[in-house]
Short mmCIF file of C-alpha atoms in Angstrom, two decimals:
data_model
loop_
_atom_site.label_atom_id
_atom_site.label_comp_id
_atom_site.label_asym_id
_atom_site.label_seq_id
_atom_site.Cartn_x
_atom_site.Cartn_y
_atom_site.Cartn_z
CA UNK A 1 -31.89 21.55 -0.74
CA UNK A 2 -33.49 23.23 -3.75
CA UNK A 3 -33.52 26.62 -5.46
CA UNK A 4 -37.15 27.19 -4.42
CA UNK A 5 -36.23 26.58 -0.78
CA UNK A 6 -33.39 29.10 -0.99
CA UNK A 7 -35.63 31.69 -2.66
CA UNK A 8 -38.26 31.24 0.05
CA UNK A 9 -35.68 31.68 2.77
CA UNK A 10 -34.36 34.85 1.12
CA UNK A 11 -37.89 36.27 0.92
CA UNK A 12 -38.39 35.60 4.63
CA UNK A 13 -35.00 37.15 5.47
CA UNK A 14 -33.89 33.85 6.92
CA UNK A 15 -30.18 34.30 6.21
CA UNK A 16 -28.42 36.15 9.07
CA UNK A 17 -25.27 36.68 6.96
CA UNK A 18 -24.25 36.41 3.28
CA UNK A 19 -21.96 33.53 4.23
CA UNK A 20 -24.96 31.37 5.13
CA UNK A 21 -26.57 32.06 1.74
CA UNK A 22 -23.30 31.24 0.00
CA UNK A 23 -23.05 27.90 1.82
CA UNK A 24 -26.57 26.89 0.77
CA UNK A 25 -25.80 27.74 -2.86
CA UNK A 26 -22.62 25.66 -2.68
CA UNK A 27 -24.66 22.69 -1.41
CA UNK A 28 -27.18 23.19 -4.21
CA UNK A 29 -24.48 23.14 -6.90
CA UNK A 30 -22.89 20.05 -5.35
CA UNK A 31 -26.25 18.28 -5.39
CA UNK A 32 -26.63 19.09 -9.08
CA UNK A 33 -23.15 17.81 -9.92
CA UNK A 34 -23.82 14.52 -8.15
CA UNK A 35 -27.30 14.10 -9.60
CA UNK A 36 -26.44 14.47 -13.28
CA UNK A 37 -23.92 12.24 -14.98
CA UNK A 38 -20.62 13.84 -15.94
CA UNK A 39 -20.55 14.55 -19.64
CA UNK A 40 -24.28 15.11 -19.96
CA UNK A 41 -25.80 18.37 -21.16
CA UNK A 42 -27.54 18.99 -17.83
CA UNK A 43 -24.25 18.50 -15.99
CA UNK A 44 -22.64 21.15 -18.19
CA UNK A 45 -25.48 23.58 -17.51
CA UNK A 46 -25.00 23.13 -13.75
CA UNK A 47 -21.31 24.00 -14.11
CA UNK A 48 -22.04 27.07 -16.25
CA UNK A 49 -24.57 28.31 -13.68
CA UNK A 50 -22.07 27.74 -10.87
CA UNK A 51 -19.33 29.62 -12.76
CA UNK A 52 -21.69 32.53 -13.41
CA UNK A 53 -22.72 32.65 -9.75
CA UNK A 54 -19.11 32.61 -8.56
CA UNK A 55 -18.26 35.46 -10.90
CA UNK A 56 -21.21 37.58 -9.74
CA UNK A 57 -20.43 37.09 -6.04
CA UNK A 58 -16.65 37.63 -6.29
CA UNK A 59 -14.54 40.74 -6.84
CA UNK A 60 -15.66 43.54 -9.10
CA UNK A 61 -13.03 42.59 -11.69
CA UNK A 62 -14.44 39.05 -11.98
CA UNK A 63 -18.00 40.36 -12.33
CA UNK A 64 -16.96 42.85 -15.02
CA UNK A 65 -15.26 40.10 -17.05
CA UNK A 66 -18.43 37.98 -17.26
CA UNK A 67 -19.81 39.88 -20.26
CA UNK A 68 -16.51 39.42 -22.11
CA UNK A 69 -16.22 35.68 -21.32
CA UNK A 70 -19.85 34.66 -21.93
CA UNK A 71 -18.90 32.93 -25.18
CA UNK A 72 -16.33 30.72 -23.42
CA UNK A 73 -18.58 29.45 -20.62
CA UNK A 74 -17.47 32.38 -18.41
CA UNK A 75 -14.02 30.78 -18.01
CA UNK A 76 -11.01 33.04 -17.46
CA UNK A 77 -9.05 31.34 -20.28
CA UNK A 78 -10.06 31.32 -23.97
CA UNK A 79 -9.24 27.65 -24.74
CA UNK A 80 -9.01 24.34 -22.89
CA UNK A 81 -7.17 21.03 -23.33
CA UNK A 82 -6.98 19.90 -26.94
CA UNK A 83 -7.50 23.46 -28.23
CA UNK A 84 -5.05 25.57 -26.21
CA UNK A 85 -1.49 26.22 -27.40
CA UNK A 86 1.61 27.33 -25.49
CA UNK A 87 2.31 31.05 -25.25
CA UNK A 88 4.78 32.46 -27.79
CA UNK A 89 4.66 29.23 -29.81
CA UNK A 90 4.56 29.10 -33.58
CA UNK A 91 1.03 29.38 -34.89
CA UNK A 92 -0.52 30.48 -31.58
CA UNK A 93 -2.96 33.38 -31.48
CA UNK A 94 -4.60 35.42 -28.77
CA UNK A 95 -7.57 33.03 -28.92
CA UNK A 96 -5.62 29.87 -28.07
CA UNK A 97 -2.31 30.95 -26.47
CA UNK A 98 -2.94 29.83 -22.90
CA UNK A 99 -0.38 27.44 -21.42
CA UNK A 100 3.32 27.55 -20.61
CA UNK A 101 5.94 24.94 -19.84
CA UNK A 102 6.98 26.57 -16.58
CA UNK A 103 5.21 28.54 -13.85
CA UNK A 104 5.33 32.32 -14.31
CA UNK A 105 6.43 34.43 -11.33
CA UNK A 106 6.40 37.94 -12.75
CA UNK A 107 4.16 40.64 -11.21
CA UNK A 108 2.64 38.35 -8.62
CA UNK A 109 3.07 37.32 -5.01
CA UNK A 110 2.81 33.66 -4.07
CA UNK A 111 0.89 32.56 -0.98
CA UNK A 112 0.60 29.26 0.89
CA UNK A 113 -3.20 28.92 0.76
CA UNK A 114 -6.33 30.71 -0.39
CA UNK A 115 -9.86 30.27 0.96
CA UNK A 116 -12.58 30.55 -1.67
CA UNK A 117 -16.29 29.85 -1.14
CA UNK A 118 -15.61 28.20 2.22
CA UNK A 119 -12.96 25.82 0.83
CA UNK A 120 -9.22 26.19 1.48
CA UNK A 121 -6.91 25.40 -1.42
CA UNK A 122 -3.22 24.57 -1.06
CA UNK A 123 -0.37 23.46 -3.24
CA UNK A 124 -0.85 19.85 -4.35
CA UNK A 125 -4.67 19.88 -4.42
CA UNK A 126 -6.46 18.46 -7.46
CA UNK A 127 -9.40 20.47 -8.78
CA UNK A 128 -12.03 20.59 -11.50
CA UNK A 129 -11.79 23.81 -13.53
CA UNK A 130 -14.20 25.40 -15.96
CA UNK A 131 -13.58 24.20 -19.52
CA UNK A 132 -14.23 26.98 -22.08
CA UNK A 133 -14.73 24.45 -24.90
CA UNK A 134 -16.91 21.83 -23.24
CA UNK A 135 -18.68 22.70 -19.99
CA UNK A 136 -19.74 19.10 -19.41
CA UNK A 137 -16.09 17.96 -19.16
CA UNK A 138 -14.24 20.16 -16.64
CA UNK A 139 -10.47 20.50 -16.79
CA UNK A 140 -8.50 18.35 -14.34
CA UNK A 141 -5.54 20.15 -12.81
CA UNK A 142 -3.15 20.03 -9.86
CA UNK A 143 -2.47 23.25 -7.99
CA UNK A 144 1.24 24.11 -8.04
CA UNK A 145 1.14 27.76 -6.92
CA UNK A 146 -1.40 30.19 -5.49
CA UNK A 147 -0.83 33.85 -6.25
CA UNK A 148 -2.09 37.40 -5.79
CA UNK A 149 -1.34 39.88 -8.61
CA UNK A 150 0.81 42.87 -7.75
CA UNK A 151 -1.24 46.01 -8.15
CA UNK A 152 -4.43 44.11 -8.93
CA UNK A 153 -7.91 44.91 -7.75
CA UNK A 154 -8.86 43.90 -4.18
CA UNK A 155 -10.02 40.31 -4.00
CA UNK A 156 -8.35 39.25 -7.26
CA UNK A 157 -6.55 35.91 -6.80
CA UNK A 158 -5.47 33.01 -8.97
CA UNK A 159 -3.80 29.61 -9.17
CA UNK A 160 -1.16 28.05 -11.40
CA UNK A 161 -2.15 24.47 -12.25
CA UNK A 162 -0.71 21.59 -14.23
CA UNK A 163 -3.23 20.16 -16.67
CA UNK A 164 -4.07 16.46 -16.86
CA UNK A 165 -5.48 15.21 -20.17
CA UNK A 166 -8.08 12.45 -20.22
CA UNK A 167 -9.28 10.00 -22.85
CA UNK A 168 -12.95 10.49 -22.06
CA UNK A 169 -15.22 7.50 -21.79
CA UNK A 170 -17.86 6.46 -24.30
CA UNK A 171 -19.64 9.17 -26.23
CA UNK A 172 -17.49 11.93 -24.75
CA UNK A 173 -14.96 14.17 -26.43
CA UNK A 174 -11.33 13.05 -26.59
CA UNK A 175 -8.19 15.01 -25.86
CA UNK A 176 -5.36 12.68 -26.97
CA UNK A 177 -4.03 10.97 -30.06
CA UNK A 178 -3.40 7.27 -29.55
CA UNK A 179 -3.35 3.91 -31.39
CA UNK A 180 -6.72 2.32 -32.21
CA UNK A 181 -6.21 -0.61 -29.84
CA UNK A 182 -4.77 1.33 -26.93
CA UNK A 183 -6.73 0.34 -23.76
CA UNK A 184 -7.25 2.74 -20.88
CA UNK A 185 -7.88 2.29 -17.20
CA UNK A 186 -11.28 3.41 -16.00
CA UNK A 187 -11.14 7.13 -15.09
CA UNK A 188 -7.53 7.31 -16.32
CA UNK A 189 -5.88 10.69 -16.95
CA UNK A 190 -2.43 11.64 -18.22
CA UNK A 191 -0.04 14.19 -16.82
CA UNK A 192 1.17 16.83 -19.25
CA UNK A 193 3.76 19.59 -19.23
CA UNK A 194 1.15 22.33 -19.69
CA UNK A 195 0.80 24.93 -16.93
CA UNK A 196 -1.99 27.50 -17.00
CA UNK A 197 -3.10 30.42 -14.84
CA UNK A 198 -6.73 30.31 -13.72
CA UNK A 199 -8.79 32.74 -11.69
CA UNK A 200 -10.17 31.38 -8.43
CA UNK A 201 -13.67 31.69 -9.91
CA UNK A 202 -12.79 28.93 -12.41
CA UNK A 203 -12.60 26.32 -9.62
CA UNK A 204 -15.63 24.03 -9.64
CA UNK A 205 -14.69 21.59 -6.86
CA UNK A 206 -11.91 19.56 -5.33
CA UNK A 207 -11.24 16.10 -6.78
CA UNK A 208 -8.79 13.27 -6.20
CA UNK A 209 -6.14 11.84 -8.49
CA UNK A 210 -3.96 8.87 -7.54
CA UNK A 211 -0.86 7.45 -9.10
CA UNK A 212 -1.37 3.89 -10.29
CA UNK A 213 1.00 2.35 -7.74
CA UNK A 214 -1.19 3.59 -4.89
CA UNK A 215 -4.56 3.42 -6.60
CA UNK A 216 -4.48 -0.38 -6.67
CA UNK A 217 -3.59 -0.56 -2.95
CA UNK A 218 -6.06 1.84 -1.35
CA UNK A 219 -7.85 5.19 -1.42
CA UNK A 220 -6.59 8.62 -0.26
CA UNK A 221 -7.12 9.66 3.33
CA UNK A 222 -9.14 12.76 4.19
CA UNK A 223 -8.82 15.67 3.70
CA UNK A 224 -7.12 14.94 0.36
CA UNK A 225 -10.18 13.02 -0.82
CA UNK A 226 -13.65 12.02 0.39
CA UNK A 227 -15.80 9.15 -0.94
CA UNK A 228 -18.30 11.45 -2.69
CA UNK A 229 -15.58 13.26 -4.67
CA UNK A 230 -14.58 12.32 -8.23
CA UNK A 231 -11.42 10.17 -8.33
CA UNK A 232 -9.01 9.67 -11.23
CA UNK A 233 -5.96 7.47 -11.76
CA UNK A 234 -2.71 8.44 -13.52
CA UNK A 235 -0.17 5.95 -14.87
CA UNK A 236 1.59 7.76 -17.72
CA UNK A 237 2.63 11.09 -19.17
CA UNK A 238 1.31 12.30 -22.50
CA UNK A 239 3.53 14.23 -24.88
CA UNK A 240 1.19 16.07 -27.20
CA UNK A 241 4.00 17.16 -29.50
CA UNK A 242 5.19 13.60 -30.26
CA UNK A 243 1.81 12.05 -29.41
CA UNK A 244 3.31 9.32 -27.25
CA UNK A 245 2.58 7.92 -23.80
CA UNK A 246 5.44 7.30 -21.36
CA UNK A 247 4.85 5.40 -18.17
CA UNK A 248 5.84 7.38 -15.08
CA UNK A 249 8.65 5.85 -13.02
CA UNK A 250 9.51 8.69 -10.62
CA UNK A 251 6.29 9.98 -9.13
CA UNK A 252 8.04 12.68 -7.07
CA UNK A 253 8.79 14.53 -10.29
CA UNK A 254 5.04 14.96 -10.86
CA UNK A 255 4.20 16.94 -7.70
CA UNK A 256 5.24 20.38 -6.41
CA UNK A 257 8.78 20.68 -5.05
CA UNK A 258 7.71 21.51 -1.49
CA UNK A 259 5.74 18.24 -1.22
CA UNK A 260 8.39 15.81 -2.45
CA UNK A 261 9.95 15.17 0.97
CA UNK A 262 6.61 14.41 2.65
CA UNK A 263 4.28 11.44 2.23
CA UNK A 264 2.08 12.89 -0.49
CA UNK A 265 -1.54 11.72 -0.40
CA UNK A 266 -1.37 8.81 2.10
CA UNK A 267 -3.90 6.02 1.61
CA UNK A 268 -6.26 3.83 3.57
CA UNK A 269 -5.00 0.42 2.40
CA UNK A 270 -7.12 -2.39 1.00
CA UNK A 271 -6.86 -5.95 2.22
CA UNK A 272 -5.67 -6.97 -1.24
CA UNK A 273 -4.69 -5.38 -4.54
CA UNK A 274 -7.66 -4.16 -6.60
CA UNK A 275 -7.03 -3.44 -10.28
CA UNK A 276 -9.31 -0.95 -12.06
CA UNK A 277 -11.35 -1.93 -15.09
CA UNK A 278 -10.00 -1.38 -18.62
CA UNK A 279 -12.00 0.42 -21.32
CA UNK A 280 -11.53 0.80 -25.07
CA UNK A 281 -10.73 3.99 -26.93
CA UNK A 282 -13.86 6.15 -27.31
CA UNK A 283 -12.89 6.83 -30.92
CA UNK A 284 -13.74 3.21 -31.74
CA UNK A 285 -17.36 4.14 -30.99
CA UNK A 286 -17.49 7.07 -33.40
CA UNK A 287 -16.69 9.81 -30.89
CA UNK A 288 -15.32 13.06 -32.30
CA UNK A 289 -13.06 15.40 -30.41
CA UNK A 290 -9.91 17.50 -30.51
CA UNK A 291 -7.86 14.27 -30.40
CA UNK A 292 -7.96 11.33 -32.76
CA UNK A 293 -6.62 7.93 -33.73
CA UNK A 294 -3.09 7.61 -35.09
CA UNK A 295 -2.66 6.15 -38.56
CA UNK A 296 -1.09 2.71 -38.79
CA UNK A 297 1.89 4.00 -40.83
CA UNK A 298 2.60 6.72 -38.26
CA UNK A 299 2.26 4.19 -35.44
CA UNK A 300 4.78 1.81 -37.06
CA UNK A 301 7.25 4.64 -37.62
CA UNK A 302 7.03 5.78 -34.02
CA UNK A 303 7.38 2.22 -32.76
CA UNK A 304 10.44 1.63 -34.92
CA UNK A 305 12.13 4.86 -33.79
CA UNK A 306 11.41 4.09 -30.15
CA UNK A 307 12.88 0.60 -30.52
CA UNK A 308 16.03 1.94 -32.19
CA UNK A 309 16.58 4.57 -29.48
CA UNK A 310 16.12 2.00 -26.73
CA UNK A 311 18.44 -0.53 -28.44
CA UNK A 312 21.25 2.04 -28.78
CA UNK A 313 21.04 3.11 -25.15
CA UNK A 314 20.91 -0.44 -23.82
CA UNK A 315 24.13 -2.13 -22.71
CA UNK A 316 22.63 -5.64 -22.66
CA UNK A 317 22.91 -7.36 -26.06
CA UNK A 318 20.34 -10.00 -25.14
CA UNK A 319 17.69 -7.45 -24.22
CA UNK A 320 14.56 -7.84 -26.30
CA UNK A 321 13.34 -4.31 -26.94
CA UNK A 322 9.77 -3.97 -28.09
CA UNK A 323 7.19 -1.27 -28.32
CA UNK A 324 3.73 -2.33 -27.42
CA UNK A 325 1.33 -0.92 -29.95
CA UNK A 326 -1.58 -2.26 -28.01
CA UNK A 327 -0.64 -0.51 -24.81
CA UNK A 328 0.84 2.56 -26.53
CA UNK A 329 3.67 2.60 -23.94
CA UNK A 330 7.38 2.01 -24.51
CA UNK A 331 8.36 -1.14 -22.64
CA UNK A 332 11.54 -3.18 -22.25
CA UNK A 333 11.22 -6.93 -21.83
CA UNK A 334 14.22 -9.04 -20.79
CA UNK A 335 13.91 -12.81 -21.14
CA UNK A 336 14.07 -14.63 -17.82
CA UNK A 337 16.88 -17.20 -17.55
CA UNK A 338 15.67 -20.65 -16.53
CA UNK A 339 12.17 -19.40 -15.79
CA UNK A 340 9.62 -22.17 -15.50
CA UNK A 341 6.46 -21.76 -17.48
CA UNK A 342 3.31 -22.02 -15.42
CA UNK A 343 -0.12 -22.66 -16.77
CA UNK A 344 -2.56 -19.88 -16.00
CA UNK A 345 -5.87 -21.34 -14.90
CA UNK A 346 -8.97 -19.63 -16.23
CA UNK A 347 -11.18 -17.95 -13.62
CA UNK A 348 -13.92 -20.08 -12.12
CA UNK A 349 -17.39 -19.77 -13.60
CA UNK A 350 -19.43 -17.80 -11.05
CA UNK A 351 -22.55 -17.35 -13.16
CA UNK A 352 -26.01 -17.77 -11.70
CA UNK A 353 -26.64 -20.79 -13.91
CA UNK A 354 -23.66 -22.70 -12.49
CA UNK A 355 -24.53 -21.65 -8.94
CA UNK A 356 -28.05 -23.03 -9.39
CA UNK A 357 -26.72 -26.44 -10.51
CA UNK A 358 -26.69 -26.01 -14.28
CA UNK A 359 -29.38 -25.77 -16.91
CA UNK A 360 -30.77 -29.18 -15.97
CA UNK A 361 -31.57 -27.95 -12.47
CA UNK A 362 -33.38 -24.92 -13.94
CA UNK A 363 -35.66 -26.94 -16.19
CA UNK A 364 -33.53 -27.48 -19.26
CA UNK A 365 -34.11 -24.15 -21.07
CA UNK A 366 -34.20 -21.28 -18.55
CA UNK A 367 -34.91 -17.71 -19.57
CA UNK A 368 -31.91 -15.50 -18.83
CA UNK A 369 -32.31 -11.72 -18.81
CA UNK A 370 -29.29 -9.42 -18.85
CA UNK A 371 -29.10 -6.36 -16.61
CA UNK A 372 -29.12 -3.07 -18.52
CA UNK A 373 -25.97 -0.96 -18.60
CA UNK A 374 -27.69 1.84 -16.68
CA UNK A 375 -28.10 -0.57 -13.75
CA UNK A 376 -24.68 -2.21 -13.96
CA UNK A 377 -22.77 1.08 -13.78
CA UNK A 378 -23.95 1.63 -10.21
CA UNK A 379 -22.33 -1.59 -8.91
CA UNK A 380 -18.83 -3.03 -8.63
CA UNK A 381 -17.68 -5.01 -11.66
CA UNK A 382 -15.00 -7.57 -12.38
CA UNK A 383 -11.98 -5.64 -13.79
CA UNK A 384 -11.19 -8.45 -16.27
CA UNK A 385 -14.65 -9.25 -17.66
CA UNK A 386 -16.61 -6.11 -16.83
CA UNK A 387 -19.44 -8.21 -15.38
CA UNK A 388 -21.23 -7.17 -12.24
CA UNK A 389 -20.02 -8.81 -9.03
CA UNK A 390 -22.68 -10.73 -7.12
CA UNK A 391 -22.59 -12.89 -4.01
CA UNK A 392 -24.88 -15.69 -2.88
CA UNK A 393 -25.09 -14.35 0.65
CA UNK A 394 -24.36 -11.34 2.83
CA UNK A 395 -20.71 -10.55 3.63
CA UNK A 396 -19.26 -12.63 6.45
CA UNK A 397 -18.32 -10.56 9.45
CA UNK A 398 -14.65 -10.89 10.23
CA UNK A 399 -14.09 -12.48 13.65
CA UNK A 400 -11.83 -10.73 16.11
CA UNK A 401 -9.61 -13.42 17.73
CA UNK A 402 -9.27 -11.27 20.85
CA UNK A 403 -12.95 -11.81 21.59
CA UNK A 404 -12.46 -15.58 22.05
CA UNK A 405 -9.72 -15.51 24.65
CA UNK A 406 -10.65 -17.04 28.09
CA UNK A 407 -12.30 -14.51 30.35
CA UNK A 408 -13.41 -14.47 34.01
CA UNK A 409 -17.08 -14.67 34.93
CA UNK A 410 -18.95 -11.64 36.23
CA UNK A 411 -19.31 -13.22 39.69
CA UNK A 412 -15.56 -13.74 39.98
CA UNK A 413 -14.83 -10.22 38.80
CA UNK A 414 -17.25 -8.85 41.44
CA UNK A 415 -15.49 -10.95 44.13
CA UNK A 416 -12.11 -9.55 43.06
CA UNK A 417 -13.46 -5.99 43.19
CA UNK A 418 -14.84 -6.44 46.74
CA UNK A 419 -11.60 -8.05 47.89
CA UNK A 420 -9.56 -5.22 46.47
CA UNK A 421 -11.79 -2.63 48.18
CA UNK A 422 -11.44 -4.39 51.56
CA UNK A 423 -7.66 -4.54 51.26
CA UNK A 424 -7.50 -0.84 50.39
CA UNK A 425 -9.71 0.02 53.36
CA UNK A 426 -7.55 -2.00 55.81
CA UNK A 427 -4.40 -0.42 54.39
CA UNK A 428 -5.82 3.08 54.85
CA UNK A 429 -6.74 2.31 58.51
CA UNK A 430 -3.26 1.09 59.33
CA UNK A 431 -1.64 4.07 57.70
CA UNK A 432 -3.84 6.37 59.76
CA UNK A 433 -2.80 4.67 63.02
CA UNK A 434 0.87 4.87 62.08
CA UNK A 435 0.55 8.58 61.38
CA UNK A 436 -1.01 9.22 64.83
CA UNK A 437 1.85 7.38 66.57
CA UNK A 438 4.60 9.22 64.74
CA UNK A 439 2.93 12.64 65.08
CA UNK A 440 3.00 12.57 68.90
CA UNK A 441 5.88 14.59 70.29
CA UNK A 442 7.02 15.57 73.77
CA UNK A 443 7.72 19.05 75.01
CA UNK A 444 9.46 20.12 78.29
CA UNK A 445 8.00 22.99 80.32
CA UNK A 446 8.54 24.60 83.78
CA UNK A 447 6.19 23.56 86.61
CA UNK A 448 6.08 27.15 88.01
CA UNK A 449 7.68 26.22 91.43
CA UNK A 450 11.32 26.36 90.43
CA UNK A 451 11.50 22.63 90.12
CA UNK A 452 13.02 20.75 87.27
CA UNK A 453 11.35 20.92 83.91
CA UNK A 454 9.00 18.08 83.26
CA UNK A 455 7.92 16.57 79.98
CA UNK A 456 4.34 17.07 78.88
CA UNK A 457 2.90 14.86 76.25
CA UNK A 458 0.85 16.36 73.46
CA UNK A 459 -1.01 14.59 70.76
CA UNK A 460 -2.81 15.86 67.71
CA UNK A 461 -6.53 16.48 67.47
CA UNK A 462 -7.12 12.97 66.23
CA UNK A 463 -5.68 11.59 69.50
CA UNK A 464 -7.98 13.80 71.58
CA UNK A 465 -10.99 12.37 69.84
CA UNK A 466 -10.03 8.89 71.12
CA UNK A 467 -10.36 9.06 74.98
CA UNK A 468 -10.59 5.29 75.39
CA UNK A 469 -7.58 4.52 73.26
CA UNK A 470 -5.15 2.05 74.84
CA UNK A 471 -1.88 3.56 76.22
CA UNK A 472 1.03 3.43 73.91
CA UNK A 473 4.58 2.40 74.81
CA UNK A 474 5.61 6.04 74.98
CA UNK A 475 2.88 6.79 77.59
CA UNK A 476 3.97 3.88 79.81
CA UNK A 477 7.64 4.88 79.80
CA UNK A 478 6.90 8.54 80.50
CA UNK A 479 4.84 7.67 83.59
CA UNK A 480 7.43 5.20 84.89
CA UNK A 481 10.37 7.59 84.67
CA UNK A 482 8.55 10.76 85.73
CA UNK A 483 10.55 12.40 88.67
CA UNK A 484 8.93 12.86 92.10
CA UNK A 485 7.74 16.34 93.10
CA UNK A 486 10.21 18.45 95.16
CA UNK A 487 9.71 18.56 98.99
CA UNK A 488 8.94 21.86 100.70
#
């Protein structure tokens, strides 16, 4: 799929309906998003082109607003995460007042689902949205409500989403304030209390976001997520006012109300627990963004206040309350009574040198070349060391124990089939004979000479087709007790 191929097909009038043209353009944009790396300049250009196309092919109101929103990447909101401020808050202006702390329900009608560009969106879906500040880093949000404005233009629709902030990876803009040594999970995002209204044209694509407790045990089932979709993991909330992270304990409080009683985002389980890789703060690599690193004095003050609040609320005097500056999350650690200390063994050395028998087996001074980072990022890595996982042989196919149970030979199975067919045939023949015997019935009729009525035997058509059939017991008795004809 390419733009030249689509243009050629348009010139030849090869699209029977506008829907077919729209589907090809959607495939083209998806190919561009998967080809370029997220965060790159080319990736951002693909998203801007897609947002422009969706505005031009949507309602007249969305097309009219394109000239006004050209300076904000054609997004329907003036500011994104890290720049936006809550409505009616102190210091907010018309250029950055975007979010609210609760979903608005005035002058709008809520609906269960909306279909846009061939994709159906419902409450609970995670999406990429156009970021007015950085097109290469789309906004991550969860759909809470879908609405149609009262008295709006035909075709005008929107969604109310909850924003998720992310500490972008290396050389990408940041959206949070955190301690310098705060590690992050790979592709980790943080739930916030910011809700924003977006036009349907702001939606770039569907994505997946898992809570940490399920992310380590499996991947979401379709249609909530497919393997070629972006996938994020969430473990904590981020409070941008206090600039603190709080680990989420009740995950039901993070999803829409109507989904809390159901099994939200079921998973295809792994055979074992798989922990994601940890990455450092991007600010340690000189990245600039709307977020930043917290000063050490501010970090100590926040840690001390958090420890004092936890100590006052705790009823256990022996509870050791600490605040992990490294993890940036408030934690409570209770000493185990009588717990035995176990020595943690270091992981086995699985390097190629050891597998080959050591340096002596390789000639004393082998030349070792390291794989470049551009190659390593396409393969699975060890979550603890970050090294690429390699194996000395192909994966061993798991044996199904059911396949090794004793089984009959083909000759014996054929013998059983023939025997069963013969038994069924003999049974059918006997049932047919029994039916002919029971169907025969006698009828009395007048002989026409005023004599007594005599009994005439009648059989069904099947009996008439058997002239040489042996007499039955009923035939013998009827002949023996038949009365003599009357004398004249």
